[in-house]
PDB file of C-alpha atoms in Angstrom:
ATOM      1  CA  UNK B   1      -8.984  28.454  47.314  1.00 81.00           C
ATOM      2  CA  UNK B   2      -6.449  26.203  49.005  1.00 88.00           C
ATOM      3  CA  UNK B   3      -6.569  22.637  50.254  1.00 93.00           C
ATOM      4  CA  UNK B   4      -4.355  19.906  51.637  1.00 96.00           C
ATOM      5  CA  UNK B   5      -4.670  16.133  51.424  1.00 97.00           C
ATOM      6  CA  UNK B   6      -2.943  13.667  53.679  1.00 98.00           C
ATOM      7  CA  UNK B   7      -3.916  10.380  52.067  1.00 97.00           C
ATOM      8  CA  UNK B   8      -2.875   8.153  54.975  1.00 97.00           C
ATOM      9  CA  UNK B   9      -4.654   8.266  58.316  1.00 96.00           C
ATOM     10  CA  UNK B  10      -1.941   6.105  59.838  1.00 97.00           C
ATOM     11  CA  UNK B  11       1.669   5.253  59.064  1.00 98.00           C
ATOM     12  CA  UNK B  12       3.494   2.527  60.936  1.00 98.00           C
ATOM     13  CA  UNK B  13       7.229   1.925  60.722  1.00 98.00           C
ATOM     14  CA  UNK B  14       9.838   0.074  62.706  1.00 98.00           C
ATOM     15  CA  UNK B  15      12.405   1.996  64.679  1.00 98.00           C
ATOM     16  CA  UNK B  16      15.496   2.647  62.607  1.00 97.00           C
ATOM     17  CA  UNK B  17      13.660   2.437  59.303  1.00 98.00           C
ATOM     18  CA  UNK B  18      13.029   5.454  57.092  1.00 97.00           C
ATOM     19  CA  UNK B  19       9.637   7.110  57.300  1.00 97.00           C
ATOM     20  CA  UNK B  20       7.531   9.099  54.869  1.00 98.00           C
ATOM     21  CA  UNK B  21       4.321  10.974  55.622  1.00 98.00           C
ATOM     22  CA  UNK B  22       2.596  12.119  52.463  1.00 98.00           C
ATOM     23  CA  UNK B  23       1.013  15.464  51.667  1.00 98.00           C
ATOM     24  CA  UNK B  24      -0.390  16.960  48.502  1.00 98.00           C
ATOM     25  CA  UNK B  25      -1.725  20.473  48.164  1.00 97.00           C
ATOM     26  CA  UNK B  26      -3.747  22.770  45.975  1.00 95.00           C
ATOM     27  CA  UNK B  27      -3.381  26.539  45.964  1.00 90.00           C
ATOM     28  CA  UNK B  28      -4.102  29.145  43.328  1.00 87.00           C
ATOM     29  CA  UNK B  29      -1.125  31.345  44.107  1.00 84.00           C
ATOM     30  CA  UNK B  30       2.324  30.777  45.510  1.00 87.00           C
ATOM     31  CA  UNK B  31       2.424  27.843  47.948  1.00 92.00           C
ATOM     32  CA  UNK B  32       3.826  28.274  51.418  1.00 93.00           C
ATOM     33  CA  UNK B  33       3.969  24.789  52.949  1.00 96.00           C
ATOM     34  CA  UNK B  34       4.355  23.655  56.541  1.00 96.00           C
ATOM     35  CA  UNK B  35       4.561  20.559  58.688  1.00 98.00           C
ATOM     36  CA  UNK B  36       3.458  20.534  62.297  1.00 97.00           C
ATOM     37  CA  UNK B  37       3.606  17.781  64.917  1.00 97.00           C
ATOM     38  CA  UNK B  38       1.333  17.165  67.879  1.00 95.00           C
ATOM     39  CA  UNK B  39       2.483  14.867  70.626  1.00 92.00           C
ATOM     40  CA  UNK B  40      -0.179  13.288  72.876  1.00 85.00           C
ATOM     41  CA  UNK B  41      -1.903  15.857  75.080  1.00 78.00           C
ATOM     42  CA  UNK B  42       0.315  18.632  73.721  1.00 82.00           C
ATOM     43  CA  UNK B  43      -0.175  21.614  71.465  1.00 84.00           C
ATOM     44  CA  UNK B  44       1.007  21.740  67.877  1.00 92.00           C
ATOM     45  CA  UNK B  45       4.665  22.393  67.210  1.00 94.00           C
ATOM     46  CA  UNK B  46       6.148  23.771  64.024  1.00 94.00           C
ATOM     47  CA  UNK B  47       8.552  21.327  62.301  1.00 96.00           C
ATOM     48  CA  UNK B  48       9.587  22.892  59.014  1.00 96.00           C
ATOM     49  CA  UNK B  49       8.474  25.058  56.126  1.00 95.00           C
ATOM     50  CA  UNK B  50       8.977  25.706  52.452  1.00 95.00           C
ATOM     51  CA  UNK B  51       8.644  29.299  51.334  1.00 92.00           C
ATOM     52  CA  UNK B  52      11.114  29.592  48.469  1.00 90.00           C
ATOM     53  CA  UNK B  53      14.532  28.336  47.428  1.00 91.00           C
ATOM     54  CA  UNK B  54      15.900  24.827  47.765  1.00 93.00           C
ATOM     55  CA  UNK B  55      13.224  22.184  47.295  1.00 95.00           C
ATOM     56  CA  UNK B  56      14.625  20.084  50.134  1.00 96.00           C
ATOM     57  CA  UNK B  57      14.061  21.708  53.487  1.00 97.00           C
ATOM     58  CA  UNK B  58      15.356  20.503  56.813  1.00 96.00           C
ATOM     59  CA  UNK B  59      13.653  21.016  60.126  1.00 94.00           C
ATOM     60  CA  UNK B  60      13.571  20.022  63.747  1.00 91.00           C
ATOM     61  CA  UNK B  61      14.329  16.559  65.135  1.00 92.00           C
ATOM     62  CA  UNK B  62      16.027  15.356  61.921  1.00 95.00           C
ATOM     63  CA  UNK B  63      12.945  15.717  59.731  1.00 97.00           C
ATOM     64  CA  UNK B  64      13.076  16.967  56.175  1.00 97.00           C
ATOM     65  CA  UNK B  65      10.578  17.531  53.392  1.00 98.00           C
ATOM     66  CA  UNK B  66      10.797  17.851  49.640  1.00 96.00           C
ATOM     67  CA  UNK B  67       8.757  20.365  47.701  1.00 97.00           C
ATOM     68  CA  UNK B  68       7.710  18.977  44.326  1.00 97.00           C
ATOM     69  CA  UNK B  69       5.916  21.583  42.275  1.00 95.00           C
ATOM     70  CA  UNK B  70       4.979  19.318  39.375  1.00 95.00           C
ATOM     71  CA  UNK B  71       3.392  16.753  41.678  1.00 96.00           C
ATOM     72  CA  UNK B  72       2.085  19.418  44.106  1.00 97.00           C
ATOM     73  CA  UNK B  73       3.495  17.396  46.955  1.00 98.00           C
ATOM     74  CA  UNK B  74       5.381  18.127  50.150  1.00 98.00           C
ATOM     75  CA  UNK B  75       6.161  14.768  51.761  1.00 98.00           C
ATOM     76  CA  UNK B  76       7.734  14.614  55.199  1.00 98.00           C
ATOM     77  CA  UNK B  77      10.682  12.266  55.610  1.00 98.00           C
ATOM     78  CA  UNK B  78      13.182  11.044  58.149  1.00 98.00           C
ATOM     79  CA  UNK B  79      16.039   8.626  57.378  1.00 97.00           C
ATOM     80  CA  UNK B  80      15.813   6.709  60.649  1.00 97.00           C
ATOM     81  CA  UNK B  81      12.660   6.731  62.765  1.00 98.00           C
ATOM     82  CA  UNK B  82      12.632   6.861  66.557  1.00 97.00           C
ATOM     83  CA  UNK B  83       9.934   5.585  68.886  1.00 96.00           C
ATOM     84  CA  UNK B  84       9.705   9.156  70.194  1.00 95.00           C
ATOM     85  CA  UNK B  85       8.637  10.317  66.710  1.00 96.00           C
ATOM     86  CA  UNK B  86       5.254   8.678  67.307  1.00 96.00           C
ATOM     87  CA  UNK B  87       2.750  11.516  67.084  1.00 96.00           C
ATOM     88  CA  UNK B  88       0.086  13.180  64.947  1.00 96.00           C
ATOM     89  CA  UNK B  89       1.466  15.097  61.961  1.00 98.00           C
ATOM     90  CA  UNK B  90      -0.284  17.873  60.080  1.00 97.00           C
ATOM     91  CA  UNK B  91       0.575  19.344  56.709  1.00 98.00           C
ATOM     92  CA  UNK B  92      -0.593  22.892  56.002  1.00 96.00           C
ATOM     93  CA  UNK B  93      -0.624  25.284  53.050  1.00 94.00           C
ATOM     94  CA  UNK B  94      -1.244  28.971  52.590  1.00 90.00           C
ATOM     95  CA  UNK B  95      -1.258  31.199  49.575  1.00 85.00           C
ATOM     96  CA  UNK B  96       1.785  33.450  49.667  1.00 78.00           C
ATOM     97  CA  UNK B  97       0.253  35.953  47.273  1.00 73.00           C
ATOM     98  CA  UNK B  98      -2.844  36.826  49.244  1.00 69.00           C
ATOM     99  CA  UNK B  99      -0.981  37.597  52.453  1.00 55.00           C
ATOM    100  CA  UNK B 100      -4.125  36.658  54.346  1.00 63.00           C
ATOM    101  CA  UNK B 101      -1.976  34.642  56.705  1.00 71.00           C
ATOM    102  CA  UNK B 102      -4.507  31.866  57.017  1.00 83.00           C
ATOM    103  CA  UNK B 103      -3.285  28.291  56.561  1.00 89.00           C
ATOM    104  CA  UNK B 104      -5.384  25.290  55.635  1.00 91.00           C
ATOM    105  CA  UNK B 105      -4.518  22.132  57.561  1.00 94.00           C
ATOM    106  CA  UNK B 106      -4.776  18.533  56.446  1.00 96.00           C
ATOM    107  CA  UNK B 107      -6.685  15.923  58.414  1.00 95.00           C
ATOM    108  CA  UNK B 108      -3.518  14.629  60.015  1.00 96.00           C
ATOM    109  CA  UNK B 109      -1.534  11.404  59.880  1.00 97.00           C
ATOM    110  CA  UNK B 110      -0.824   9.350  62.970  1.00 97.00           C
ATOM    111  CA  UNK B 111       2.710   8.036  62.911  1.00 97.00           C
ATOM    112  CA  UNK B 112       3.501   4.982  65.029  1.00 97.00           C
ATOM    113  CA  UNK B 113       7.096   3.869  65.356  1.00 98.00           C
ATOM    114  CA  UNK B 114       7.444   0.387  66.807  1.00 97.00           C
ATOM    115  CA  UNK B 115      10.510  -0.658  68.790  1.00 95.00           C
TER     116      UNK B 115
ATOM    117  CA  UNK N   1       9.456  32.091  67.613  1.00 79.00           C
ATOM    118  CA  UNK N   2       6.527  33.051  69.811  1.00 87.00           C
ATOM    119  CA  UNK N   3       5.486  31.441  73.057  1.00 93.00           C
ATOM    120  CA  UNK N   4       1.744  31.309  73.606  1.00 96.00           C
ATOM    121  CA  UNK N   5      -0.029  30.685  76.872  1.00 96.00           C
ATOM    122  CA  UNK N   6      -3.702  29.972  77.410  1.00 97.00           C
ATOM    123  CA  UNK N   7      -5.917  30.128  80.439  1.00 97.00           C
ATOM    124  CA  UNK N   8      -7.607  28.039  81.674  1.00 97.00           C
ATOM    125  CA  UNK N   9      -5.927  24.824  80.584  1.00 96.00           C
ATOM    126  CA  UNK N  10      -9.137  22.913  81.166  1.00 97.00           C
ATOM    127  CA  UNK N  11     -12.600  23.439  82.556  1.00 98.00           C
ATOM    128  CA  UNK N  12     -15.819  21.586  83.135  1.00 98.00           C
ATOM    129  CA  UNK N  13     -18.855  23.780  82.606  1.00 97.00           C
ATOM    130  CA  UNK N  14     -22.587  23.397  82.856  1.00 97.00           C
ATOM    131  CA  UNK N  15     -24.904  23.649  79.907  1.00 97.00           C
ATOM    132  CA  UNK N  16     -26.112  27.190  79.237  1.00 97.00           C
ATOM    133  CA  UNK N  17     -23.154  28.961  80.815  1.00 98.00           C
ATOM    134  CA  UNK N  18     -20.286  30.802  79.120  1.00 98.00           C
ATOM    135  CA  UNK N  19     -16.519  30.443  79.342  1.00 98.00           C
ATOM    136  CA  UNK N  20     -13.886  32.958  78.331  1.00 98.00           C
ATOM    137  CA  UNK N  21     -10.492  31.646  77.238  1.00 98.00           C
ATOM    138  CA  UNK N  22      -7.493  33.934  77.348  1.00 98.00           C
ATOM    139  CA  UNK N  23      -4.523  33.815  74.990  1.00 98.00           C
ATOM    140  CA  UNK N  24      -1.284  35.677  75.655  1.00 97.00           C
ATOM    141  CA  UNK N  25       1.670  35.851  73.262  1.00 95.00           C
ATOM    142  CA  UNK N  26       5.123  36.791  74.482  1.00 94.00           C
ATOM    143  CA  UNK N  27       5.845  39.016  71.465  1.00 89.00           C
ATOM    144  CA  UNK N  28       3.957  41.164  69.007  1.00 87.00           C
ATOM    145  CA  UNK N  29       2.395  39.106  66.242  1.00 85.00           C
ATOM    146  CA  UNK N  30       0.648  39.942  63.024  1.00 83.00           C
ATOM    147  CA  UNK N  31      -2.277  37.585  63.164  1.00 89.00           C
ATOM    148  CA  UNK N  32      -4.056  35.567  65.829  1.00 94.00           C
ATOM    149  CA  UNK N  33      -6.427  32.689  65.256  1.00 95.00           C
ATOM    150  CA  UNK N  34      -8.783  30.490  67.242  1.00 97.00           C
ATOM    151  CA  UNK N  35      -9.220  26.810  66.386  1.00 96.00           C
ATOM    152  CA  UNK N  36     -11.264  23.929  67.700  1.00 96.00           C
ATOM    153  CA  UNK N  37      -9.939  20.372  67.744  1.00 94.00           C
ATOM    154  CA  UNK N  38     -11.415  17.087  68.801  1.00 92.00           C
ATOM    155  CA  UNK N  39      -8.696  14.882  70.308  1.00 86.00           C
ATOM    156  CA  UNK N  40      -6.705  13.163  67.566  1.00 86.00           C
ATOM    157  CA  UNK N  41      -8.499  14.988  64.799  1.00 90.00           C
ATOM    158  CA  UNK N  42      -7.853  17.931  62.531  1.00 91.00           C
ATOM    159  CA  UNK N  43      -8.121  21.590  63.361  1.00 93.00           C
ATOM    160  CA  UNK N  44     -11.205  23.628  62.561  1.00 93.00           C
ATOM    161  CA  UNK N  45     -10.650  27.364  62.244  1.00 94.00           C
ATOM    162  CA  UNK N  46     -13.220  29.352  64.178  1.00 96.00           C
ATOM    163  CA  UNK N  47     -12.074  32.878  63.401  1.00 95.00           C
ATOM    164  CA  UNK N  48      -9.229  35.292  62.840  1.00 94.00           C
ATOM    165  CA  UNK N  49      -8.874  37.755  65.699  1.00 94.00           C
ATOM    166  CA  UNK N  50      -8.314  41.267  64.357  1.00 87.00           C
ATOM    167  CA  UNK N  51      -6.744  43.917  66.498  1.00 87.00           C
ATOM    168  CA  UNK N  52      -9.196  46.643  67.409  1.00 84.00           C
ATOM    169  CA  UNK N  53     -11.979  45.414  65.154  1.00 86.00           C
ATOM    170  CA  UNK N  54     -14.459  42.601  64.801  1.00 89.00           C
ATOM    171  CA  UNK N  55     -13.097  39.125  64.245  1.00 93.00           C
ATOM    172  CA  UNK N  56     -13.447  37.403  60.884  1.00 93.00           C
ATOM    173  CA  UNK N  57     -15.491  34.231  61.322  1.00 96.00           C
ATOM    174  CA  UNK N  58     -15.371  31.067  59.261  1.00 94.00           C
ATOM    175  CA  UNK N  59     -18.464  29.482  57.827  1.00 93.00           C
ATOM    176  CA  UNK N  60     -20.533  27.869  60.549  1.00 95.00           C
ATOM    177  CA  UNK N  61     -19.289  30.100  63.352  1.00 97.00           C
ATOM    178  CA  UNK N  62     -21.002  33.283  64.495  1.00 96.00           C
ATOM    179  CA  UNK N  63     -20.117  36.154  66.755  1.00 96.00           C
ATOM    180  CA  UNK N  64     -23.048  35.638  69.102  1.00 97.00           C
ATOM    181  CA  UNK N  65     -21.831  32.145  69.932  1.00 98.00           C
ATOM    182  CA  UNK N  66     -18.078  32.804  69.865  1.00 98.00           C
ATOM    183  CA  UNK N  67     -17.366  36.456  70.633  1.00 97.00           C
ATOM    184  CA  UNK N  68     -13.681  37.288  70.232  1.00 97.00           C
ATOM    185  CA  UNK N  69     -11.663  40.254  71.362  1.00 95.00           C
ATOM    186  CA  UNK N  70      -8.146  41.366  70.503  1.00 95.00           C
ATOM    187  CA  UNK N  71      -7.374  44.656  72.239  1.00 93.00           C
ATOM    188  CA  UNK N  72      -3.676  44.673  71.333  1.00 92.00           C
ATOM    189  CA  UNK N  73      -0.997  42.799  69.386  1.00 91.00           C
ATOM    190  CA  UNK N  74      -0.307  40.182  72.042  1.00 94.00           C
ATOM    191  CA  UNK N  75      -3.631  39.277  73.677  1.00 96.00           C
ATOM    192  CA  UNK N  76      -6.943  37.782  72.613  1.00 97.00           C
ATOM    193  CA  UNK N  77      -9.962  36.175  74.234  1.00 97.00           C
ATOM    194  CA  UNK N  78     -12.510  33.682  72.945  1.00 98.00           C
ATOM    195  CA  UNK N  79     -15.831  33.265  74.710  1.00 98.00           C
ATOM    196  CA  UNK N  80     -17.904  30.152  74.207  1.00 98.00           C
ATOM    197  CA  UNK N  81     -21.452  31.295  74.955  1.00 98.00           C
ATOM    198  CA  UNK N  82     -24.563  29.409  75.992  1.00 97.00           C
ATOM    199  CA  UNK N  83     -22.632  26.173  75.974  1.00 97.00           C
ATOM    200  CA  UNK N  84     -24.007  22.780  75.065  1.00 97.00           C
ATOM    201  CA  UNK N  85     -22.318  19.358  75.211  1.00 96.00           C
ATOM    202  CA  UNK N  86     -21.516  19.725  71.492  1.00 96.00           C
ATOM    203  CA  UNK N  87     -19.092  22.519  72.423  1.00 97.00           C
ATOM    204  CA  UNK N  88     -16.929  20.058  74.322  1.00 97.00           C
ATOM    205  CA  UNK N  89     -13.586  20.232  72.546  1.00 97.00           C
ATOM    206  CA  UNK N  90     -10.049  21.526  72.715  1.00 96.00           C
ATOM    207  CA  UNK N  91      -9.745  25.203  71.845  1.00 97.00           C
ATOM    208  CA  UNK N  92      -6.415  26.359  70.469  1.00 96.00           C
ATOM    209  CA  UNK N  93      -5.026  29.849  70.123  1.00 97.00           C
ATOM    210  CA  UNK N  94      -2.505  30.425  67.346  1.00 95.00           C
ATOM    211  CA  UNK N  95      -0.428  33.316  66.106  1.00 94.00           C
ATOM    212  CA  UNK N  96       1.789  34.127  63.188  1.00 89.00           C
ATOM    213  CA  UNK N  97       4.285  36.823  62.369  1.00 81.00           C
ATOM    214  CA  UNK N  98       4.745  38.423  58.995  1.00 70.00           C
ATOM    215  CA  UNK N  99       8.468  37.758  59.217  1.00 74.00           C
ATOM    216  CA  UNK N 100       8.364  34.004  59.731  1.00 78.00           C
ATOM    217  CA  UNK N 101       5.054  32.773  58.223  1.00 86.00           C
ATOM    218  CA  UNK N 102       4.676  29.662  60.386  1.00 90.00           C
ATOM    219  CA  UNK N 103       2.044  29.505  63.081  1.00 92.00           C
ATOM    220  CA  UNK N 104       2.655  29.004  66.756  1.00 94.00           C
ATOM    221  CA  UNK N 105       0.087  27.366  68.976  1.00 95.00           C
ATOM    222  CA  UNK N 106      -0.883  27.567  72.580  1.00 96.00           C
ATOM    223  CA  UNK N 107      -1.204  24.396  74.671  1.00 94.00           C
ATOM    224  CA  UNK N 108      -4.977  24.430  74.302  1.00 95.00           C
ATOM    225  CA  UNK N 109      -7.987  24.652  76.587  1.00 96.00           C
ATOM    226  CA  UNK N 110      -9.828  21.386  77.106  1.00 96.00           C
ATOM    227  CA  UNK N 111     -13.497  22.197  77.599  1.00 97.00           C
ATOM    228  CA  UNK N 112     -16.085  19.703  78.811  1.00 97.00           C
ATOM    229  CA  UNK N 113     -19.723  20.745  78.911  1.00 97.00           C
ATOM    230  CA  UNK N 114     -22.077  18.697  81.066  1.00 96.00           C
TER     231      UNK N 114
END
């Protein structure tokens, strides 16, 4: 079984400040972790992933995420937020061992960046 | 990456009718999925579309209500049958490749049932 928790429904930050969107996961096998973003009235876009290797992964639009195995977390971060980063963010996990290809998505976190 | 298109982008349908949504991927993909999403909320997986065989449905979803076809590696359809207002939602097609692991999503079909 696999699951994802995004403990914050909403995150609000001021433009130029750092942002963090939290994600914790549970998976019985090898975790493959993903972040996706959904802008208003748009489909989901892939941001970044952790499969193996360096715990700090970098993705699109200046976002990065750190895989922490001991805390089973994969928090999304950006050093300096932009108003255009305002969107709905989803964390997802799949079990790399089963090769079923099916990810479980979190409930989403709405990020609001204020000017 | 894969580019996914869906048709129609939106539709308003009457109760009791059926709507078929088409999903086309611009490259061969390993797996295709169908999701449902209420605006601003999380995704609910309906089923995994299997090429040349019956789809694999998640709990709470059945083939009679949501028949799915996948005749080849790049195309799938989802039919929402005997619609009721509770079926009003955004339906998303998604695909993944064995080489890249991440999922790609279509722009969605916004369905309103009156």
